[in-house]
GROMACS .gro file of C-alpha atoms in nm:
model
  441
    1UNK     CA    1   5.866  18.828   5.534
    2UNK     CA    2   5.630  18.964   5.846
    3UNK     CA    3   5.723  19.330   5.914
    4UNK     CA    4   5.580  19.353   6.258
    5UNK     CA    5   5.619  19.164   6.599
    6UNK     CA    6   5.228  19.199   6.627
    7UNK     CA    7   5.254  18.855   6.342
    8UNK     CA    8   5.512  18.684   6.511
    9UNK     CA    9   5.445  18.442   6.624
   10UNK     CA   10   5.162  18.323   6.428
   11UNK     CA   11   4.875  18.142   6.651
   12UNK     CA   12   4.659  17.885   6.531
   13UNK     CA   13   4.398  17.688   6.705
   14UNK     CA   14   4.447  17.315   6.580
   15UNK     CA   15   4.077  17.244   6.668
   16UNK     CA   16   3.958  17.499   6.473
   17UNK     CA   17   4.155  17.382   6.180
   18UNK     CA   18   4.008  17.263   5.866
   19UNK     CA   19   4.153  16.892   5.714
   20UNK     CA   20   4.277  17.137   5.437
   21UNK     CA   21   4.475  17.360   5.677
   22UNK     CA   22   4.597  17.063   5.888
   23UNK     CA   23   4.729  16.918   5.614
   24UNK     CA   24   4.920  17.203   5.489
   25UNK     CA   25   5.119  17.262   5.822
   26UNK     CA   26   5.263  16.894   5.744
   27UNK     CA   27   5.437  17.031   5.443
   28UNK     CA   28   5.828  17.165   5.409
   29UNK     CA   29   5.956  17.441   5.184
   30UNK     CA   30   6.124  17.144   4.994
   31UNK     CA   31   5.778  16.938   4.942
   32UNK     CA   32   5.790  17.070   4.615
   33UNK     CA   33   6.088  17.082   4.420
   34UNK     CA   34   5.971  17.193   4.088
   35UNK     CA   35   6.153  17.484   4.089
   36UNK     CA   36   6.446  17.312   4.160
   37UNK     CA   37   6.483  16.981   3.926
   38UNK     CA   38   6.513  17.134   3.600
   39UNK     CA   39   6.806  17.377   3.690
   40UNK     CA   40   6.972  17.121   3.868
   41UNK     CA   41   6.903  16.856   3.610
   42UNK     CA   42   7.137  17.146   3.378
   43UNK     CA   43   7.429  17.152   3.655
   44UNK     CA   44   7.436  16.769   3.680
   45UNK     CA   45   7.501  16.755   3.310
   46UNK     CA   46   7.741  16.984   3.255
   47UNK     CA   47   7.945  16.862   3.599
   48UNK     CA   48   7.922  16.539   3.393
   49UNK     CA   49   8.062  16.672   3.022
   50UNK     CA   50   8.295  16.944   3.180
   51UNK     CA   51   8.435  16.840   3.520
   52UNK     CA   52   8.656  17.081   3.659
   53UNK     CA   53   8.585  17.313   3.433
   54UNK     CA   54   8.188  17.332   3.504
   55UNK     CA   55   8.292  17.366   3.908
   56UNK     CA   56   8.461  17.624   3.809
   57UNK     CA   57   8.243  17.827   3.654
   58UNK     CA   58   7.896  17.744   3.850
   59UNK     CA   59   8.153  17.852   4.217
   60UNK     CA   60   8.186  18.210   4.002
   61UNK     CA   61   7.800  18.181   3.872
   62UNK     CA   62   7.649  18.077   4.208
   63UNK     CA   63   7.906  18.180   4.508
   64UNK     CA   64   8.105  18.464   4.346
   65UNK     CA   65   8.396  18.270   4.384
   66UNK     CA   66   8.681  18.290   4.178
   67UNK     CA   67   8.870  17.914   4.163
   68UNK     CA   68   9.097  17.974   3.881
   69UNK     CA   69   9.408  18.033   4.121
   70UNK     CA   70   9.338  17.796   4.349
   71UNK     CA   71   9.179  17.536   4.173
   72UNK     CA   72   8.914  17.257   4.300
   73UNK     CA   73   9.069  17.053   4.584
   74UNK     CA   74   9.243  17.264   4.886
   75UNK     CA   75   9.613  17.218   4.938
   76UNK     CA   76   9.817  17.106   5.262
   77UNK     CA   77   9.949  17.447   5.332
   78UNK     CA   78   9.580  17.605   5.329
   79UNK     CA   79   9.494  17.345   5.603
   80UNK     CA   80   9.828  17.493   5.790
   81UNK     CA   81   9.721  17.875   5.753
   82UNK     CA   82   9.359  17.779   5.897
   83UNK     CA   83   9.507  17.681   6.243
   84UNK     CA   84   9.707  17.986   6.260
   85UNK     CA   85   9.431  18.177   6.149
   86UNK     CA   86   9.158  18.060   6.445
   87UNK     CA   87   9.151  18.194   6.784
   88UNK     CA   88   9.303  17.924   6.995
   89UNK     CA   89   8.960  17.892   7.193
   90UNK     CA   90   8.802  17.811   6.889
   91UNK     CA   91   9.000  17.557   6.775
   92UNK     CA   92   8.975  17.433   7.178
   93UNK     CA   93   8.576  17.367   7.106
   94UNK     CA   94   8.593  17.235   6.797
   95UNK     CA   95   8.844  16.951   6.929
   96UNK     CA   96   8.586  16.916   7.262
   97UNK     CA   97   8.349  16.873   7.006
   98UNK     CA   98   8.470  16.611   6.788
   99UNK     CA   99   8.539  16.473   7.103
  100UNK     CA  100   8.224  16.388   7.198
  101UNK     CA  101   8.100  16.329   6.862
  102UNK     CA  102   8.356  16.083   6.803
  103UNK     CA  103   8.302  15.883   7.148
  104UNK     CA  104   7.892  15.914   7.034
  105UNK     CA  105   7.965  15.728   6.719
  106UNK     CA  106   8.213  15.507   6.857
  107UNK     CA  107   7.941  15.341   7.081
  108UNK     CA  108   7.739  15.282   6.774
  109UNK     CA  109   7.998  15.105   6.601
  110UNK     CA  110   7.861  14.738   6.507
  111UNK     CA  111   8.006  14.395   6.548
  112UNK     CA  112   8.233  14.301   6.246
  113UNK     CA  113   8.047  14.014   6.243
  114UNK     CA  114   7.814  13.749   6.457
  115UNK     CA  115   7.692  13.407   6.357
  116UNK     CA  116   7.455  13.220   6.565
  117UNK     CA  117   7.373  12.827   6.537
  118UNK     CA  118   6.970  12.822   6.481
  119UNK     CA  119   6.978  12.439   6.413
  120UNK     CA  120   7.226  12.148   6.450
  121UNK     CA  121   7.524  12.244   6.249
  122UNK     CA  122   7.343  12.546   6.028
  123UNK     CA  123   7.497  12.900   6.123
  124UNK     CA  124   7.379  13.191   6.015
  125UNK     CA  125   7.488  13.559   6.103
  126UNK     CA  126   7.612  13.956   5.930
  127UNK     CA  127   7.949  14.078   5.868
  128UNK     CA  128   7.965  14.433   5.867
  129UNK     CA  129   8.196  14.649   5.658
  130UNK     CA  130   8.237  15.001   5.518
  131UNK     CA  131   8.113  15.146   5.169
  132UNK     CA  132   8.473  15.212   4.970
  133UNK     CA  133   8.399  15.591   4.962
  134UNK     CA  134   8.141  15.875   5.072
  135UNK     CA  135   8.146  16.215   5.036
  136UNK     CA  136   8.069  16.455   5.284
  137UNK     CA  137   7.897  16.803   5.238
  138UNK     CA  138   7.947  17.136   5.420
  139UNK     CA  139   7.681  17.396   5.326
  140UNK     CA  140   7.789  17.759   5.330
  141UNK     CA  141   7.478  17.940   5.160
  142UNK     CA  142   7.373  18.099   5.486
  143UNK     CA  143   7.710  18.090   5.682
  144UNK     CA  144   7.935  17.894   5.790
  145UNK     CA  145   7.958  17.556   5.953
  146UNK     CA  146   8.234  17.332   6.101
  147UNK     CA  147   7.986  17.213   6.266
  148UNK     CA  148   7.807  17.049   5.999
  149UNK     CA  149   8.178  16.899   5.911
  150UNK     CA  150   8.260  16.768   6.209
  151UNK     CA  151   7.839  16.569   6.201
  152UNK     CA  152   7.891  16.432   5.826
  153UNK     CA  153   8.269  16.357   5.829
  154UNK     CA  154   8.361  16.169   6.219
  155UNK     CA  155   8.099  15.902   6.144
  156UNK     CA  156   8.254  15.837   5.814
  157UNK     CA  157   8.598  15.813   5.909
  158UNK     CA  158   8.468  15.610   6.247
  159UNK     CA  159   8.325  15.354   6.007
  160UNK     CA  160   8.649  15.304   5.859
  161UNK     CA  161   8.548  15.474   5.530
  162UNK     CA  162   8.861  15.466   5.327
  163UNK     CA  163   8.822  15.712   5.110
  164UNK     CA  164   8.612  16.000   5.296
  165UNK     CA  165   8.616  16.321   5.100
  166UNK     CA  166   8.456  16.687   5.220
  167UNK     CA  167   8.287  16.894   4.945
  168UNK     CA  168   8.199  17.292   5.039
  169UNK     CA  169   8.132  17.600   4.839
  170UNK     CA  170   8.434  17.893   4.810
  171UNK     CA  171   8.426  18.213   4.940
  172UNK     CA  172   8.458  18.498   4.719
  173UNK     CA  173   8.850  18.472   4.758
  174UNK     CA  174   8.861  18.123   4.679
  175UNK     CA  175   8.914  17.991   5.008
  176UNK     CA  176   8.727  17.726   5.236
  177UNK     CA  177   8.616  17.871   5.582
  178UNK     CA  178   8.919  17.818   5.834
  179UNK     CA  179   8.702  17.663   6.119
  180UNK     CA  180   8.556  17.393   5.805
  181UNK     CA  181   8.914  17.313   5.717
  182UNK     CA  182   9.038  17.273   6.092
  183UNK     CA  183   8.675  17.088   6.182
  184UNK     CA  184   8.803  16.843   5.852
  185UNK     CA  185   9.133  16.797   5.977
  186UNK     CA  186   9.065  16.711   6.343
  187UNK     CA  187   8.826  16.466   6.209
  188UNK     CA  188   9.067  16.300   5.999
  189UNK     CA  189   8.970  16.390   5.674
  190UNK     CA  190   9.230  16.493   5.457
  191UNK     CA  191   9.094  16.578   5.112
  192UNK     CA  192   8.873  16.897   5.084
  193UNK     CA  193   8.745  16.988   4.739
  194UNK     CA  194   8.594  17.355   4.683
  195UNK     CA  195   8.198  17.272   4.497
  196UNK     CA  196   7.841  17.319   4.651
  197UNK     CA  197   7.541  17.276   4.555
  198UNK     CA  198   7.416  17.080   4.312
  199UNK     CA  199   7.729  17.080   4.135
  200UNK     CA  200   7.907  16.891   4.443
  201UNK     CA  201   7.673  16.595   4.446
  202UNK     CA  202   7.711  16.536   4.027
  203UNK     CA  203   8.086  16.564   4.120
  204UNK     CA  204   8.075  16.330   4.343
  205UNK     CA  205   7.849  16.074   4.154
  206UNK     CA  206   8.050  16.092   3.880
  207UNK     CA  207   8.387  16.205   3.956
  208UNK     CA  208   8.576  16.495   3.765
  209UNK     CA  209   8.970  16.531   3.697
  210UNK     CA  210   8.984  16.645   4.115
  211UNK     CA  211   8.719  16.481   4.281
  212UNK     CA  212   8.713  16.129   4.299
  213UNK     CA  213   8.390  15.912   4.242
  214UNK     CA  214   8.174  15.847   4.549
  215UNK     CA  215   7.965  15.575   4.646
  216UNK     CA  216   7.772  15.763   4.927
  217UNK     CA  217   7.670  16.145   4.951
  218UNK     CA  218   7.577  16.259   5.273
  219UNK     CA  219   7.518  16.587   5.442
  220UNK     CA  220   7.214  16.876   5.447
  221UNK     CA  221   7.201  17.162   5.143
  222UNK     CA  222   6.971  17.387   5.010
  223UNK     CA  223   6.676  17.279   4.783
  224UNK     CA  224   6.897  17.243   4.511
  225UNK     CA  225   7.143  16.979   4.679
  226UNK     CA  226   6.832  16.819   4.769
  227UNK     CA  227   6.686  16.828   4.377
  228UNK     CA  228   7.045  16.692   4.283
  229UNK     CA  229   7.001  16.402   4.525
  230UNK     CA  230   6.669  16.325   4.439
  231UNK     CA  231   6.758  16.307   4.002
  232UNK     CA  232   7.064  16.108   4.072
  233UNK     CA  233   6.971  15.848   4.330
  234UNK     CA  234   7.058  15.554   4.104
  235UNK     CA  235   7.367  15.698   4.079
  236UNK     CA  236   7.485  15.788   4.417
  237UNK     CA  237   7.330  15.642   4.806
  238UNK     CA  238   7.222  15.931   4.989
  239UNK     CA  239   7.029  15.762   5.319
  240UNK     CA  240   6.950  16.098   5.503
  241UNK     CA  241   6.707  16.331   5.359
  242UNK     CA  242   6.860  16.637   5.530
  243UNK     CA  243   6.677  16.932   5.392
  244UNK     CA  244   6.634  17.278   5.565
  245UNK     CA  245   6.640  17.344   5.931
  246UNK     CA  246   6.267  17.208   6.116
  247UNK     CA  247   6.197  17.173   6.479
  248UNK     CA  248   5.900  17.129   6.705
  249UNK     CA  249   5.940  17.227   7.066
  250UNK     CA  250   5.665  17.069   7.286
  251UNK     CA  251   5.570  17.231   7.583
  252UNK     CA  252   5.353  17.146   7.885
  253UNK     CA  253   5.251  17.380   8.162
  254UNK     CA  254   5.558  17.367   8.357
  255UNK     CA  255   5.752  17.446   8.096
  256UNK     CA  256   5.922  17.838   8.220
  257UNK     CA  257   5.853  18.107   7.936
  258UNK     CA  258   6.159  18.242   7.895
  259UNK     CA  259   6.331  17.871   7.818
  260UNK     CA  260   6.081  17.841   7.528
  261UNK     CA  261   6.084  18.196   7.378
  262UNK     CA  262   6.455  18.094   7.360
  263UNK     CA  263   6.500  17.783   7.215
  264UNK     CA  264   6.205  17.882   6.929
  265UNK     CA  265   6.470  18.098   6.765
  266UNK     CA  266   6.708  17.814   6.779
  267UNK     CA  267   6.606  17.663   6.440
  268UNK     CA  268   6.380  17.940   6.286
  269UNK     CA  269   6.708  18.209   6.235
  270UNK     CA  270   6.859  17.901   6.015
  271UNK     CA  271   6.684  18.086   5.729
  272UNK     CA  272   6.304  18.141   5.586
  273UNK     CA  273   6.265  17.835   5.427
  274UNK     CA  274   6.316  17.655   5.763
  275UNK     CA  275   6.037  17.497   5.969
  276UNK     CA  276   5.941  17.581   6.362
  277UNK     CA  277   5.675  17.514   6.563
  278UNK     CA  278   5.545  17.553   6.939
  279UNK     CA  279   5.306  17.305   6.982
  280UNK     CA  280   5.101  17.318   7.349
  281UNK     CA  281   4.823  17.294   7.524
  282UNK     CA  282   4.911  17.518   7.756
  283UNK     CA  283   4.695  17.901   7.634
  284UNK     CA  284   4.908  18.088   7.912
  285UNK     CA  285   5.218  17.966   7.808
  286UNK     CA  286   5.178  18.040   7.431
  287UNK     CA  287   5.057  18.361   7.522
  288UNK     CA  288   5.334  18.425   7.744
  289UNK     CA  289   5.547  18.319   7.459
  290UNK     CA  290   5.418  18.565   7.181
  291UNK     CA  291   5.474  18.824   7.428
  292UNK     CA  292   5.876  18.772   7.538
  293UNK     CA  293   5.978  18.683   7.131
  294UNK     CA  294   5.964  19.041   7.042
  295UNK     CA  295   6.233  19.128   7.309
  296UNK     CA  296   6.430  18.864   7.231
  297UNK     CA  297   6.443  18.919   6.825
  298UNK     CA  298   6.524  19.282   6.934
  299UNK     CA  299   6.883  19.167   7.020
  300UNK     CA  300   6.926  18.977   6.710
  301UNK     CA  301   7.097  19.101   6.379
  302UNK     CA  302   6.837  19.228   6.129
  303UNK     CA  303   6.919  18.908   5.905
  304UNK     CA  304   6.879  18.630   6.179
  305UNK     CA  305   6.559  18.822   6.289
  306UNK     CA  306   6.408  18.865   5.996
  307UNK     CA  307   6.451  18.495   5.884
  308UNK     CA  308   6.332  18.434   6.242
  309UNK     CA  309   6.001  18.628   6.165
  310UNK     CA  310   5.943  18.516   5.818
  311UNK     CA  311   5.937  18.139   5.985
  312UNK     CA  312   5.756  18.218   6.280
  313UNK     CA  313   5.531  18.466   6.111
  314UNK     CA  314   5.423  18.232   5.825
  315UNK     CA  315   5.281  17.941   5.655
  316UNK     CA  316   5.553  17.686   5.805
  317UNK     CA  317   5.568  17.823   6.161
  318UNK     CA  318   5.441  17.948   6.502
  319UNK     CA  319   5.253  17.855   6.797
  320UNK     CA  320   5.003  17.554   6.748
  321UNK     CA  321   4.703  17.551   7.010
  322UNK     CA  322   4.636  17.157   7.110
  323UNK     CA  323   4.288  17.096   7.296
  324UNK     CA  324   4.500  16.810   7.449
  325UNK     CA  325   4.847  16.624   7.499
  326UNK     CA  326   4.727  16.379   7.288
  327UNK     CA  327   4.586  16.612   7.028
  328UNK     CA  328   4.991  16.751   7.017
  329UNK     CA  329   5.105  16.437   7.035
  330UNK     CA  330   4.908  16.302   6.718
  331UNK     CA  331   5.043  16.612   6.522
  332UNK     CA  332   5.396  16.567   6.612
  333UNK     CA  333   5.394  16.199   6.529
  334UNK     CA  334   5.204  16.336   6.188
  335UNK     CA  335   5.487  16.607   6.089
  336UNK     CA  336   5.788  16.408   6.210
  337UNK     CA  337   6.030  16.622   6.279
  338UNK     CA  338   6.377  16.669   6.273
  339UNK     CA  339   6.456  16.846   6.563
  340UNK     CA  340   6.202  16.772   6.883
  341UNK     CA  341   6.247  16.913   7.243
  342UNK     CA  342   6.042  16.829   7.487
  343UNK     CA  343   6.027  17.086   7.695
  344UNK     CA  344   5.896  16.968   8.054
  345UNK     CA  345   5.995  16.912   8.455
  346UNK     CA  346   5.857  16.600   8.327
  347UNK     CA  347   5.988  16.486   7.958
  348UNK     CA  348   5.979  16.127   7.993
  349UNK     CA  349   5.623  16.131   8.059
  350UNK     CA  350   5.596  16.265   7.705
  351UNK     CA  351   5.850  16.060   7.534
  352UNK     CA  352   5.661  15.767   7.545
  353UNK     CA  353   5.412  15.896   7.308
  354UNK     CA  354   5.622  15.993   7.012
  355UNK     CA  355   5.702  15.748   6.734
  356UNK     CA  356   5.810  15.982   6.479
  357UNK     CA  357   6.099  16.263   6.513
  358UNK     CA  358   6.479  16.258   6.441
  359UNK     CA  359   6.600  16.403   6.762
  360UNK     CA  360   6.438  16.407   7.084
  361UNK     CA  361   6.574  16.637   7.337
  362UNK     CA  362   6.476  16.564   7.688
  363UNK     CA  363   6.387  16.886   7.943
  364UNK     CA  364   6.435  17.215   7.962
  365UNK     CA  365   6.848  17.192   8.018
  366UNK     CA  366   6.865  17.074   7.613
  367UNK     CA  367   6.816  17.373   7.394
  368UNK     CA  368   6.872  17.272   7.059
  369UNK     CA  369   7.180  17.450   7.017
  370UNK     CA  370   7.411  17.180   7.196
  371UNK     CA  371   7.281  16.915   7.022
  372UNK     CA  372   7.352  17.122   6.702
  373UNK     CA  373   7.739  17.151   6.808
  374UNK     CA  374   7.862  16.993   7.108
  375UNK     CA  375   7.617  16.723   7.233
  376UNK     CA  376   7.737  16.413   7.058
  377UNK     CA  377   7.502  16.280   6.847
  378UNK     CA  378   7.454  16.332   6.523
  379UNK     CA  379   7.274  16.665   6.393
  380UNK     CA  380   7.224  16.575   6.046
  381UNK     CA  381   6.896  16.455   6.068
  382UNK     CA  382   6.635  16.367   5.822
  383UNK     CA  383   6.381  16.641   5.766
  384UNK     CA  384   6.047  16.658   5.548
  385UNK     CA  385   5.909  16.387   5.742
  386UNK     CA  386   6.172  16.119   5.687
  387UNK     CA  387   6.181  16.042   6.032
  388UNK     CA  388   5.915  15.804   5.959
  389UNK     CA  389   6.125  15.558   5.781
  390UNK     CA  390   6.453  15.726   5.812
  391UNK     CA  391   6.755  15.754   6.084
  392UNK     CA  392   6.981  16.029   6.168
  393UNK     CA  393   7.314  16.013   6.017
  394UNK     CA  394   7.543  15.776   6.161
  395UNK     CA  395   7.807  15.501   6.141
  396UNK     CA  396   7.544  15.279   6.008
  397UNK     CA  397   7.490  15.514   5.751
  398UNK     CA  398   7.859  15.459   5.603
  399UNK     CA  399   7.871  15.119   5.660
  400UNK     CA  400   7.671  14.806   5.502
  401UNK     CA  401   7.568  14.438   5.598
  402UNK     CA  402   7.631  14.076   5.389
  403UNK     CA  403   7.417  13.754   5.529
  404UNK     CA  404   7.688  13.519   5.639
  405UNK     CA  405   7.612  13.145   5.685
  406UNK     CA  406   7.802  12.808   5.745
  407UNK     CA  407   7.667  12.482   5.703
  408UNK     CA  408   7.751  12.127   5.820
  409UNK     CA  409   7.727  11.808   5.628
  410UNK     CA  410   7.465  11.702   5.868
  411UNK     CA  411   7.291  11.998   5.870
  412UNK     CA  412   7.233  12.025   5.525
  413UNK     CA  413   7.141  11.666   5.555
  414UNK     CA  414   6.819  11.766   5.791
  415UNK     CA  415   6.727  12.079   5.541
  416UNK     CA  416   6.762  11.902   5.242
  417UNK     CA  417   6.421  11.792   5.238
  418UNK     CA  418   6.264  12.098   5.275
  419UNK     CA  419   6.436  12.281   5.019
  420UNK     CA  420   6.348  12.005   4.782
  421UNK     CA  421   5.979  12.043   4.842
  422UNK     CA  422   6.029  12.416   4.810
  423UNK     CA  423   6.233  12.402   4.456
  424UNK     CA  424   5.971  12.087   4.353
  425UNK     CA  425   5.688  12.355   4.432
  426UNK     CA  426   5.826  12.619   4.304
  427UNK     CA  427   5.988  12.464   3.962
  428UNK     CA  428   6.322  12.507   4.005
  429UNK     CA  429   6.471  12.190   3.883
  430UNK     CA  430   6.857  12.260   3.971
  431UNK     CA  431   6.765  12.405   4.312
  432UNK     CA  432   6.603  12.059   4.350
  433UNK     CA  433   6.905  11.851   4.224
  434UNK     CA  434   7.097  12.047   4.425
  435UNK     CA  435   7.017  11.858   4.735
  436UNK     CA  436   6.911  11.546   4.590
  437UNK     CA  437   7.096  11.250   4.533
  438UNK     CA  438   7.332  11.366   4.300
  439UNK     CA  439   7.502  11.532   4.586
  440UNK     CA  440   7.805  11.396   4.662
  441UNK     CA  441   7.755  11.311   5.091
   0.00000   0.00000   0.00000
């Protein structure tokens, strides 16, 4: 970690960049999971032999946590003493939350099905329908997060999942963070099981005496949730690649100083493996920048600064100098980020020009904070550069497509021959009979 606020934030001059050191701002703290695969390649076999049993012992190995009172899956009367617990303003934001998150994913919410007639009497369409079960995953390495609950588990349960499950580490006491188990409840979910890491996502692929077998596993983790999802993907979907926290803000000239210097901490106190960058090619604003952070990490608690400065400070983060928009645009669309805010009197100008990025946050009225908690849509995003051929999580993430078609006597009677030339091409003799004479009309 940097010591000093001299290092923090780190400047670099993209132009004077070598292909070497371009290329290694691309990469994520998760690029290489070496470190990771074998250990978690252990967990996932023991979850498998032991069930129960292994949960048990990896929550008192890896969280301290002692489950041999309370066992894997919470009870009803836990949920109970987690609404009396919260302050009743708490539990007022976390139901305006879900409240917009809900009406977010509602909107997306497909069709249950559409056929269209392309020729005389030949229909062809989708029906849409829910995977049977998913389960959802609350981190708690670094804190705590009903936020993260309410992302993974409204979509889900908006989908029509019938069988949505939440998975999150213990406390040392056994129990499940309150504002997790109200966040759960107010999204409808009503089966919380106590196991994190990479113990959670073997439980889920393969079930144990609490945990029912999953289908789907969705929901960001450490390195070692992402190692687990990585060995077992013929085992279990997992369709977002939600690693740890990244962001790029992108700043022009009228972007106001203390606005950025702000929303740069956003993502970079997540923890020091996450990912944050100021990209502009503006030198007084960076400059200006530099100069306000060291105020601003003053008011922070030593462990949210110091993650702050170790990101900001280090290989994965800082202040990137652009000769040009388009040279920052080119690196953004590059990297890919999870989190982007544009950061601008004029964002839409910019917007155009990025392809790549799994949340765009329009203006300086945006910090990354409300779309973390409050905004709507979905902040389980994919990170490591997945938002090149990935999508934030969603309804369409729980849900999944069949090719629907209907076909008339006469308009099988125009196809037919074309699909016998195909099958007569091809060498398929029964996909030739098939519409040959020896059809009954």
């Amino acid at each position: 970690m940097t010591s000093s606020d001299e290092v923090c934030p780190r400047i670099r001059d993209y132009g004077l960049l070598s292909p070497v050191d371009r290329a290694a701002l691309l990469l994520r703290p998760e690029s290489d999971l070496a470190p990771q695969m074998e250990g978690a390649g252990r967990i996932i076999a023991a979850v498998r032999e032991r069930g129960d049993a292994a949960l048990i012992d990896f929550a008192k190995d890896f969280d301290r946590a002692d489950l041999r009172e309370k066992g894997v899956e919470v009870q009803p009367a836990e949920f109970d003493a987690a609404f009396s617990a919260l302050d009743g303003a708490l539990i007022e934001t976390l139901e305006l939350a879900a409240d917009n998150i809900r009406r977010f994913h509602e909107a997306q919410l497909p069709q249950e099905m559409w056929l269209k007639e392309i020729r005389p009497g030949v229909l062809v369409g989708e029906r849409t329908t829910p995977v049977d079960s998913a389960a959802l995953y609350a981190p708690r390495g670094k804190g705590s997060f009903p936020s993260v609950t309410l992302m993974t588990t409204i979509p889900a349960v908006v989908a029509g999942v019938p069988q949505p499950i939440l998975l999150t580490p213990a406390g040392p006491d056994g129990s499940v963070d309150a504002a997790t188990l109200v966040a759960a409840r107010l999204a409808g979910i009503r089966h919380v099981f106590r196991a994190g890491g990479a113990g959670a996502v073997a439980a889920a692929a393969f079930g144990t005496e609490s945990i029912p077998r999953c289908v789907v596993f969705e929901g960001p983790g450490s390195p070692w949730v992402v190692a687990a999802k990585r060995l077992l993907s013929g085992q279990i979907a997992s369709h977002v690649p939600a690693g740890p926290s990244e962001a790029i803000l992108l700043a022009d000239e009228t972007a106001q100083v203390d606005r950025v210097a702000l929303d740069l901490l956003i993502e970079a106190e997540h923890g020091a493996d996450s990912s944050v960058h100021l990209v502009t090619w503006a030198p007084g604003l960076a400059e200006a920048v530099a100069a306000r952070l060291p105020q601003l990490l003053a008011k922070m608690t030593p462990q949210r600064s110091a993650f702050a400065r170790a990101v900001l400070g280090g290989d994965h983060g800082g202040v990137l100098m652009t000769a040009t928009a388009a040279d920052a645009y080119a690196f953004i669309n590059d990297y890919a980020p999870e989190h982007l805010q544009i950061l601008s009197r004029h964002p839409f100008d910019h917007l155009t020009h990025i392809r790549n990025a799994s949340e765009i946050l329009l203006g300086e009225h945006a910090p990354g904070s409300a779309a973390n908690y409050i905004l709507g849509p979905n902040a389980v995003l994919p990170t490591a550069g997945g938002a090149k051929w990935s999508s934030p999580l969603g309804v369409h993430t729980f849900m999944k497509s069949a090719s629907v078609a209907h076909v008339t006597r006469d308009g099988l009677a125009a196809l037919s021959p074309h699909v016998h030339r195909f099958a007569t091409y091809e060498g398929f003799d029964a996909h030739a009979m098939s519409v040959s004479d020896l059809r009954p009309s």
